[in-house]
Coordinates of N, CA, C and O in Angstrom, one line a residue:
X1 N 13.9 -21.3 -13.4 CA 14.3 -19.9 -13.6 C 13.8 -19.3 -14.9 O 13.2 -18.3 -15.1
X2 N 14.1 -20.1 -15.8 CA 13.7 -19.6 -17.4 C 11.9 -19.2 -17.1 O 11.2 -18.2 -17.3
X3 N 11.8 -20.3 -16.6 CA 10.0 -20.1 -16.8 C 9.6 -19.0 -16.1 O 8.6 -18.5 -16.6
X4 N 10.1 -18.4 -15.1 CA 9.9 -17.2 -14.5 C 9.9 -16.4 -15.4 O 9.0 -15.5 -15.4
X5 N 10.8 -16.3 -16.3 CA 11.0 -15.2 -16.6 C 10.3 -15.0 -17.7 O 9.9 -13.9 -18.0
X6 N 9.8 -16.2 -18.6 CA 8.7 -16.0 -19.6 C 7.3 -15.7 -19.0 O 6.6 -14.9 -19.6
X7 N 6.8 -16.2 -17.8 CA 6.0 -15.5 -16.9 C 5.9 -14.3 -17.1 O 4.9 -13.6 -17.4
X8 N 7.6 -14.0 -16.9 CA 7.4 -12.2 -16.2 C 6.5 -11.4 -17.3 O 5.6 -10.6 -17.0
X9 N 7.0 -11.7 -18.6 CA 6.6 -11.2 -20.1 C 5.1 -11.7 -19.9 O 4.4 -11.2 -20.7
X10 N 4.6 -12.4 -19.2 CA 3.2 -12.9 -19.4 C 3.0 -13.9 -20.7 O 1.9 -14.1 -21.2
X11 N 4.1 -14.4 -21.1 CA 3.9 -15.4 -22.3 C 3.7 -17.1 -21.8 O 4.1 -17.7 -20.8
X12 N 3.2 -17.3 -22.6 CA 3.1 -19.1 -22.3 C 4.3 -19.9 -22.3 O 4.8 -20.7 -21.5
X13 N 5.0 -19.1 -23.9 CA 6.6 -20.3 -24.3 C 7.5 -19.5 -24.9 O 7.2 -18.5 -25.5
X14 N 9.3 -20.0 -24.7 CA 9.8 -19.2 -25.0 C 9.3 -18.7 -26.3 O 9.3 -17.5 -26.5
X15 N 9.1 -19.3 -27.1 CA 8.6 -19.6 -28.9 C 7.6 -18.0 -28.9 O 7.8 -17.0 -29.6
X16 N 6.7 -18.1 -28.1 CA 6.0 -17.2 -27.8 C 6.5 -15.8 -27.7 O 5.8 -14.9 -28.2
X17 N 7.7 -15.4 -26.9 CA 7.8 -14.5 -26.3 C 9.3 -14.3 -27.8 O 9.6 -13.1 -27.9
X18 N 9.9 -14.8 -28.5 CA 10.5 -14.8 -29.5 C 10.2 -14.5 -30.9 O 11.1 -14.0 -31.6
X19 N 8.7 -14.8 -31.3 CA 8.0 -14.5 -32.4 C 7.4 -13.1 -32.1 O 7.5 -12.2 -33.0
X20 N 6.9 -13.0 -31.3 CA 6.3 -11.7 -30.8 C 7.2 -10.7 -30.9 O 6.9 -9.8 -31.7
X21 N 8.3 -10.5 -30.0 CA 9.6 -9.6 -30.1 C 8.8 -9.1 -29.2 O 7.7 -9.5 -28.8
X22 N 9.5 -7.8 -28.9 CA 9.7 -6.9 -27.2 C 7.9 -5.9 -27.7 O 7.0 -5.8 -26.9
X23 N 8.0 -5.1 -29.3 CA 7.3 -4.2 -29.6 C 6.1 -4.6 -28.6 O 5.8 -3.7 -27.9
X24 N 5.4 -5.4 -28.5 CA 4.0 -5.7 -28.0 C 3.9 -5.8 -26.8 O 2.8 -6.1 -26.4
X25 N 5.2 -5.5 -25.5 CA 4.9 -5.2 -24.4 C 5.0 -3.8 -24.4 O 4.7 -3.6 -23.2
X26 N 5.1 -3.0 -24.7 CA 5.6 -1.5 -24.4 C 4.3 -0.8 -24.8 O 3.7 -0.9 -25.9
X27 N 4.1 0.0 -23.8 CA 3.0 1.2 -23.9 C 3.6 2.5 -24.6 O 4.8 2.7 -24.7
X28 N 2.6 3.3 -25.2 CA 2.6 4.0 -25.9 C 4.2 5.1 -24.9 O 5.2 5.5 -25.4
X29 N 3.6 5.3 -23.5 CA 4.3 6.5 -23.4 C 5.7 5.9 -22.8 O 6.6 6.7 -22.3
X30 N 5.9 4.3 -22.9 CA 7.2 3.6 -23.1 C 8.3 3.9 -23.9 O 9.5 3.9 -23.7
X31 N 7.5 4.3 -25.1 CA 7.9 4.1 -26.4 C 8.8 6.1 -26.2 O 9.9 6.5 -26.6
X32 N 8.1 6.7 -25.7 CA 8.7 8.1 -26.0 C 9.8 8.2 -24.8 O 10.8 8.9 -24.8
X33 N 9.2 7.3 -23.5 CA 11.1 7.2 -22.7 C 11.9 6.7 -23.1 O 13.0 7.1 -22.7
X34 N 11.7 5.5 -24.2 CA 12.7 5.2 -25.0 C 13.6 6.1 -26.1 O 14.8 6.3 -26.2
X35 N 12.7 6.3 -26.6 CA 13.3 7.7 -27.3 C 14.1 8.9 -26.9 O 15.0 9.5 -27.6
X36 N 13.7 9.4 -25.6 CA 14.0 10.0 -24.5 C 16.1 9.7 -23.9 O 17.1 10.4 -24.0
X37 N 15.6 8.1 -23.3 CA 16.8 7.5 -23.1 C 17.8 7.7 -24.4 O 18.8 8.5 -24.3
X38 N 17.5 7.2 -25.3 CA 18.6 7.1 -26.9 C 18.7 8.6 -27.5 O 19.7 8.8 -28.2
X39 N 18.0 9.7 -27.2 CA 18.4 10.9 -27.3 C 19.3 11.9 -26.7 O 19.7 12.9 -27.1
X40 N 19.3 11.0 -25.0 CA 20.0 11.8 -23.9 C 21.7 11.0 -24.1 O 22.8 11.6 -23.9
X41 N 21.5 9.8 -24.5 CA 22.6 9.1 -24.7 C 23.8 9.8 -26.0 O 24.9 10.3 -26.0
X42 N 22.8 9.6 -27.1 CA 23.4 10.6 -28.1 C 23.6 11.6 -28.1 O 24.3 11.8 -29.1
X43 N 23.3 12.4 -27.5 CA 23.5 13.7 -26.7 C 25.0 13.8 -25.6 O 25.5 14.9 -25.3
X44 N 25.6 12.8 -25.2 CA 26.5 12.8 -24.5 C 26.8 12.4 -23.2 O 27.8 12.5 -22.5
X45 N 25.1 11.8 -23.2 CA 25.1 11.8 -21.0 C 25.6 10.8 -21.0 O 26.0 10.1 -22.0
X46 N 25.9 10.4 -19.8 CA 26.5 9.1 -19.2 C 26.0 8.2 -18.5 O 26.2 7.0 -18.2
X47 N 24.9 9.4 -18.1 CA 24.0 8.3 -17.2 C 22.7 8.8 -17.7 O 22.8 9.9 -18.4
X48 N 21.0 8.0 -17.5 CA 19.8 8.4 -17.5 C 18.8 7.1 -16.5 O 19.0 5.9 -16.3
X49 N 18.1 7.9 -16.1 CA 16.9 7.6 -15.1 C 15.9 7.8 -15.1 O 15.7 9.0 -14.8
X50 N 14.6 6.9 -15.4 CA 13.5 7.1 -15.6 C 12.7 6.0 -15.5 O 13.2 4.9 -15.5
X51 N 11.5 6.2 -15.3 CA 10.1 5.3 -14.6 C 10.0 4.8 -16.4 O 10.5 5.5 -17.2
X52 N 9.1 3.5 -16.7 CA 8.7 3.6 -17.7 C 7.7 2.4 -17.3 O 7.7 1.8 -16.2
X53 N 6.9 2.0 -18.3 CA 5.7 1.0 -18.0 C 5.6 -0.2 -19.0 O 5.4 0.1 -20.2
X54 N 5.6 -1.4 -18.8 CA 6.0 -2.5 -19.4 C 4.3 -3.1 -19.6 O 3.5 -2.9 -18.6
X55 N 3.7 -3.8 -20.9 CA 2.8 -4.2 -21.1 C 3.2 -5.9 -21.1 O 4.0 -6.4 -21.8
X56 N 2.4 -6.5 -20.0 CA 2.6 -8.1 -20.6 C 1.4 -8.7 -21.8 O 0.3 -8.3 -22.1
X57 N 2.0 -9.6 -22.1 CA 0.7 -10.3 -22.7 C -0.6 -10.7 -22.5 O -1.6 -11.0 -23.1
X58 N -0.4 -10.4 -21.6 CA -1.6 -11.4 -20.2 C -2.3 -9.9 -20.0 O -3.3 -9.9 -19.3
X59 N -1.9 -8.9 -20.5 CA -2.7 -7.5 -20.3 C -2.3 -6.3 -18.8 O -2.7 -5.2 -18.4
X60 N -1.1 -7.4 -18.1 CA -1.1 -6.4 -17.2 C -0.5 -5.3 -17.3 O -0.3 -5.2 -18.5
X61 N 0.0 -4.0 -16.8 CA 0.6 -3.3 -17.2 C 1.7 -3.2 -15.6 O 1.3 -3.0 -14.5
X62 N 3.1 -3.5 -15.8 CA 3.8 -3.1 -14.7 C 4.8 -1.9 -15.2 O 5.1 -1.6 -16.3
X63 N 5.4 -1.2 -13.4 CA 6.1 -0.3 -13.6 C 7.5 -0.5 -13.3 O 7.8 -1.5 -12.6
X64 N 8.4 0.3 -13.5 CA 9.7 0.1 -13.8 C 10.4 1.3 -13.8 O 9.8 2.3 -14.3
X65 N 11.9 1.6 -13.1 CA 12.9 2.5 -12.8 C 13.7 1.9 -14.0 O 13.9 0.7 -13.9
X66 N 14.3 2.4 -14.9 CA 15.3 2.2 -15.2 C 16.4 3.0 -15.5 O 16.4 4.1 -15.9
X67 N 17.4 2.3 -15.2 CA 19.1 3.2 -14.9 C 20.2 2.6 -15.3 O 20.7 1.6 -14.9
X68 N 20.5 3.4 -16.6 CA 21.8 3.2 -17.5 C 22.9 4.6 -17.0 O 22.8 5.8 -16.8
X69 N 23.9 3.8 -16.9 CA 25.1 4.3 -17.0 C 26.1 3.8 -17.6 O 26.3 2.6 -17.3
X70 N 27.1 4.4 -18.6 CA 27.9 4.0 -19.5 C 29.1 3.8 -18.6 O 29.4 4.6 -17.8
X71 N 29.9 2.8 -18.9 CA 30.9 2.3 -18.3 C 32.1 3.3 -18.4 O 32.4 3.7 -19.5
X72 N 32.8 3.8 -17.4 CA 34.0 5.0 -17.9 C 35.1 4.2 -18.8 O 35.6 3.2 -18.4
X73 N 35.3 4.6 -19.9 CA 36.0 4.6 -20.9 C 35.2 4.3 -22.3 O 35.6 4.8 -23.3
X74 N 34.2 3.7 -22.1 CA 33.3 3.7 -23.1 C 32.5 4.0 -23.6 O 31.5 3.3 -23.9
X75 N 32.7 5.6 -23.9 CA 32.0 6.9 -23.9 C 31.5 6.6 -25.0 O 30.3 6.6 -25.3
X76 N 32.4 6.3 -25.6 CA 32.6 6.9 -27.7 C 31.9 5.6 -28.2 O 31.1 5.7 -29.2
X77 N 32.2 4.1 -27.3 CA 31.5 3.0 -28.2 C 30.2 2.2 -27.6 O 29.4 1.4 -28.2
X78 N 30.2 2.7 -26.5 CA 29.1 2.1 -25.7 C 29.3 0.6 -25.8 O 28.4 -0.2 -26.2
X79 N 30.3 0.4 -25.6 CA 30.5 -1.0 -25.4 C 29.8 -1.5 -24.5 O 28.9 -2.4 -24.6
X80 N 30.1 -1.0 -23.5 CA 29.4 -1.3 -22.0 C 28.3 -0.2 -21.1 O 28.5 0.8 -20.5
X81 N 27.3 -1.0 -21.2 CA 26.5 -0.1 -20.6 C 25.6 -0.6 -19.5 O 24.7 -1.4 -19.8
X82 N 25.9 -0.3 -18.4 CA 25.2 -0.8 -17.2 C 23.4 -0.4 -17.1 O 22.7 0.7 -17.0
X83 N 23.1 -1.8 -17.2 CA 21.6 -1.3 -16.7 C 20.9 -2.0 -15.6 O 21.0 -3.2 -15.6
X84 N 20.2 -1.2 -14.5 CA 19.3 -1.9 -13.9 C 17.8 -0.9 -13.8 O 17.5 0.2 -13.6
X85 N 17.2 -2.1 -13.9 CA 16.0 -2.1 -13.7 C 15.1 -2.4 -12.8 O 14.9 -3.6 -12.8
X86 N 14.5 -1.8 -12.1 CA 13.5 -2.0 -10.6 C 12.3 -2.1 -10.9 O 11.8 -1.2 -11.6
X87 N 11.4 -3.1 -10.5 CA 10.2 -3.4 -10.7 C 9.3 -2.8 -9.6 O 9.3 -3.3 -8.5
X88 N 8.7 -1.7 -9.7 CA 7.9 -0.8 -8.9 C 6.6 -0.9 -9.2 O 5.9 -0.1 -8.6
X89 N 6.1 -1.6 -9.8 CA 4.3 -2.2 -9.9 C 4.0 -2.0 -8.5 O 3.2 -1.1 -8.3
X90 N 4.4 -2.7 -7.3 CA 3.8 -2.6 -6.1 C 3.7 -1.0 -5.7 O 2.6 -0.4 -5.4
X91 N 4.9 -0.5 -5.7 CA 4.7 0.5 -5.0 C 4.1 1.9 -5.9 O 3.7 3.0 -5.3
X92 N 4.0 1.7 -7.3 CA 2.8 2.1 -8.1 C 1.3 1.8 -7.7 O 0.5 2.7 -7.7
X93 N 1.0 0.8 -7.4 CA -0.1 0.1 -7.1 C -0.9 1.1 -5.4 O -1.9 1.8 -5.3
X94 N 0.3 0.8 -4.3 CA -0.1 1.2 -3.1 C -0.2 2.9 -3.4 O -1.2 3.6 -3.0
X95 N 0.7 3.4 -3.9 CA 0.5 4.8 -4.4 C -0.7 4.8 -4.9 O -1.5 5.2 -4.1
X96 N -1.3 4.4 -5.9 CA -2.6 4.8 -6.6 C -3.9 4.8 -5.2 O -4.8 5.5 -5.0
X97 N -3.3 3.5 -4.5 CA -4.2 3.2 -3.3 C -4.6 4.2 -2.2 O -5.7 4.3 -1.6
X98 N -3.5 5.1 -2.0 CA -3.0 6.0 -0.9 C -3.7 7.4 -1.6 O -4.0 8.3 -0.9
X99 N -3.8 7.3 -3.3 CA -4.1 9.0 -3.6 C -5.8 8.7 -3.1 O -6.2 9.4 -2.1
X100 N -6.4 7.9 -3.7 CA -7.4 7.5 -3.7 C -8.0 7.2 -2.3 O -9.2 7.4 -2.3
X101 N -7.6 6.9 -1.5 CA -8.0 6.6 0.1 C -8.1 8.5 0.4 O -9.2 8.8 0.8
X102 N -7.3 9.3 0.2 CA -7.0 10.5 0.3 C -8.1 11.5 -0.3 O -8.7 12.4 0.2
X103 N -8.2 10.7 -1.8 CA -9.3 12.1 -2.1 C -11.3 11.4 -1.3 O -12.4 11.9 -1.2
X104 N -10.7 10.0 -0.9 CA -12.1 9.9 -0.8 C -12.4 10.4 0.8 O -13.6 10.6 1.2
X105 N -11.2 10.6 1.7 CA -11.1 11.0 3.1 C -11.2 12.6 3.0 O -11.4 13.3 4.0
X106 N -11.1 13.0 1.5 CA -11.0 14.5 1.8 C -12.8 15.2 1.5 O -13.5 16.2 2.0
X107 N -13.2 14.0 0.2 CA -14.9 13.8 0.0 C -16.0 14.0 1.4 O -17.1 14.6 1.6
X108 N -14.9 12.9 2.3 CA -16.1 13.2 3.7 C -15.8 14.0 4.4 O -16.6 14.3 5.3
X109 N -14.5 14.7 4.4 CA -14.3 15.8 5.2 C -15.2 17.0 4.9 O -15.6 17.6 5.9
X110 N -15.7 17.5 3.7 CA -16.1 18.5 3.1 C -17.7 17.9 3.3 O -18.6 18.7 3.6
X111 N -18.0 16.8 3.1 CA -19.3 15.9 3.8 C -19.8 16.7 5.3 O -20.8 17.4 5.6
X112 N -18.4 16.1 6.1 CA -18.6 16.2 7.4 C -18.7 18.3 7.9 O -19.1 18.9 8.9
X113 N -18.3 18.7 6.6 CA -18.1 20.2 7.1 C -20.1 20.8 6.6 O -20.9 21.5 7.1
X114 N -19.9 20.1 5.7 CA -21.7 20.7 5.1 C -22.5 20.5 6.1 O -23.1 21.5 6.5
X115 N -22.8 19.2 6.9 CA -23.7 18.5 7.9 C -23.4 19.6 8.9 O -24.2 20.4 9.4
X116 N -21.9 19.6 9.3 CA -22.2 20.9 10.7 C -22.6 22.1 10.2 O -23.0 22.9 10.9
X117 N -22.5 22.2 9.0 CA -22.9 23.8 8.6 C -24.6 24.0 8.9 O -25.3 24.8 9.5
X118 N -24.8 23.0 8.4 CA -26.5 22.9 8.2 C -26.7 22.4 9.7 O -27.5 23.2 10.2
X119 N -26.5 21.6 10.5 CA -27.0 21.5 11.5 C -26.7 22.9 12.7 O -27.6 23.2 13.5
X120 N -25.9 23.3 12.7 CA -25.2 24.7 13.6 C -26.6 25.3 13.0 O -27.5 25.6 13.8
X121 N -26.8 25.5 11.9 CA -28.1 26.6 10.8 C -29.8 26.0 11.9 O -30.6 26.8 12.3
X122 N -29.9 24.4 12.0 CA -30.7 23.7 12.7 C -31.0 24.2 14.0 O -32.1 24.6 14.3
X123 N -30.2 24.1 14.6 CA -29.9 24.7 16.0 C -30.0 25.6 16.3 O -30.8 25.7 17.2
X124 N -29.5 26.8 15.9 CA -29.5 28.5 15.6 C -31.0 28.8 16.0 O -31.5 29.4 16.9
X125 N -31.5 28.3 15.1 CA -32.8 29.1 14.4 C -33.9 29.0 16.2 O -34.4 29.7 17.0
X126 N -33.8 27.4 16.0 CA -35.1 27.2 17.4 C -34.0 28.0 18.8 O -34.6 28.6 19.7
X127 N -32.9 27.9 18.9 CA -32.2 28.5 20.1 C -32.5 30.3 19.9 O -32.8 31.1 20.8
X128 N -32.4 30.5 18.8 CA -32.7 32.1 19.3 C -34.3 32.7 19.6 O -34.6 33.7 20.3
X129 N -35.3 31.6 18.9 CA -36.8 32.1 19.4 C -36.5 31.2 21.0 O -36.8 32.0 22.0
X130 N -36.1 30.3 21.3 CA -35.9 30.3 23.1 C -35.3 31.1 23.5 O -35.7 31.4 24.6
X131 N -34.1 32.1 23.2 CA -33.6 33.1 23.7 C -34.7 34.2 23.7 O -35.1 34.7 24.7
X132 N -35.0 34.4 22.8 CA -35.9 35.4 22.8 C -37.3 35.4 23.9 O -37.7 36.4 24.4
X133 N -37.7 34.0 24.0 CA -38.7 34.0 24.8 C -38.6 34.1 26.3 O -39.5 34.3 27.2
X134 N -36.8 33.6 26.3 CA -36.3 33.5 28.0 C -36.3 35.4 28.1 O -37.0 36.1 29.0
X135 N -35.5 35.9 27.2 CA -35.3 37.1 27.4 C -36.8 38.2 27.8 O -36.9 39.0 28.6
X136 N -37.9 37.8 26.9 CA -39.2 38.5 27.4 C -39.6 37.9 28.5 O -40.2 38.9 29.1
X137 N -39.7 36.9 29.3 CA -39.7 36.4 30.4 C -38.9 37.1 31.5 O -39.4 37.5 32.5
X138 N -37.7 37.3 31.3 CA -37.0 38.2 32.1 C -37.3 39.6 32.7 O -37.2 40.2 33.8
X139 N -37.9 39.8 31.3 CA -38.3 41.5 31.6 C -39.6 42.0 31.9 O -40.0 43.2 32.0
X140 N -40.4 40.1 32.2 CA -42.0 40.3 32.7 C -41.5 40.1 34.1 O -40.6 39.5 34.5
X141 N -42.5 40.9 34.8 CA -42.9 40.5 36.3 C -43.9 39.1 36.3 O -45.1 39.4 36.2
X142 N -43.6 37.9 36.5 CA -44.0 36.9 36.7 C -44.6 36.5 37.9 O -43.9 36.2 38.9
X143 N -45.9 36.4 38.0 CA -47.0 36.6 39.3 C -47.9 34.9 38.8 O -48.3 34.4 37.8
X144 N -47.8 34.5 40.2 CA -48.7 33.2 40.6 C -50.3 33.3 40.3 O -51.0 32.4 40.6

């Protein structure tokens, strides 16, 4: 279980993940939900909720829900403060997949709309000199 969890940090050893300290996983816009959280706290809230993004060592970047709520009675000392944290990298991940499948289905839709434009334009042009020519045909007396 331990080694999991030094994993999770993307470190080799605990030694590793102890010399280093937390500063070197956290992304820049980590750093201002943090600030974010400790200002809504000092502020008075009781509870706060928010996505933020975790840097491992190893370079990945994962995502994350996090949710504090202060224990009732322990307004004033924060003794106790409940936190959980949800690991949403996946469903980060299929999201980015799903925008992206999206703008590239909407690329060939606008594809597929130019091609009929121009082909209907293809079509048009030679169908109206045969209309035209059916139509002077019509209005000849046509003799063997």
């Amino acid at each position: 279980k331990k080694l999991y969890d030094i994993e999770f940090f993307g470190a080799s050893s605990l030694e590793q993940l102890i010399n280093l300290g937390f500063t070197p996983y956290v992304t820049q816009h980590s750093w201002r939900i943090y600030r974010t959280v400790l200002l809504d706290m000092l502020k008075g809230a009781q509870r706060h909720r928010s996505e933020f993004s975790f840097l491992r060592l190893d370079g990945r970047e994962q995502d994350f829900i996090l949710n504090l709520t202060i224990v009732p009675g322990c307004e004033d000392s924060w003794e106790r403060v409940l936190v959980a944290v949800e690991d949403i990298s996946e469903l980060k991940r299929i999201e980015k997949e799903l925008r992206s499948s999206r703008e590239e289905a909407q690329e060939a839709n606008e594809a597929k709309g130019r091609f009929l434009a121009n082909m209907t334009h293809e079509f048009r042009t030679p169908m109206n000199a045969v209309k035209g020519m059916v139509q002077l045909l019509q209005r000849s007396e046509l003799t063997s």
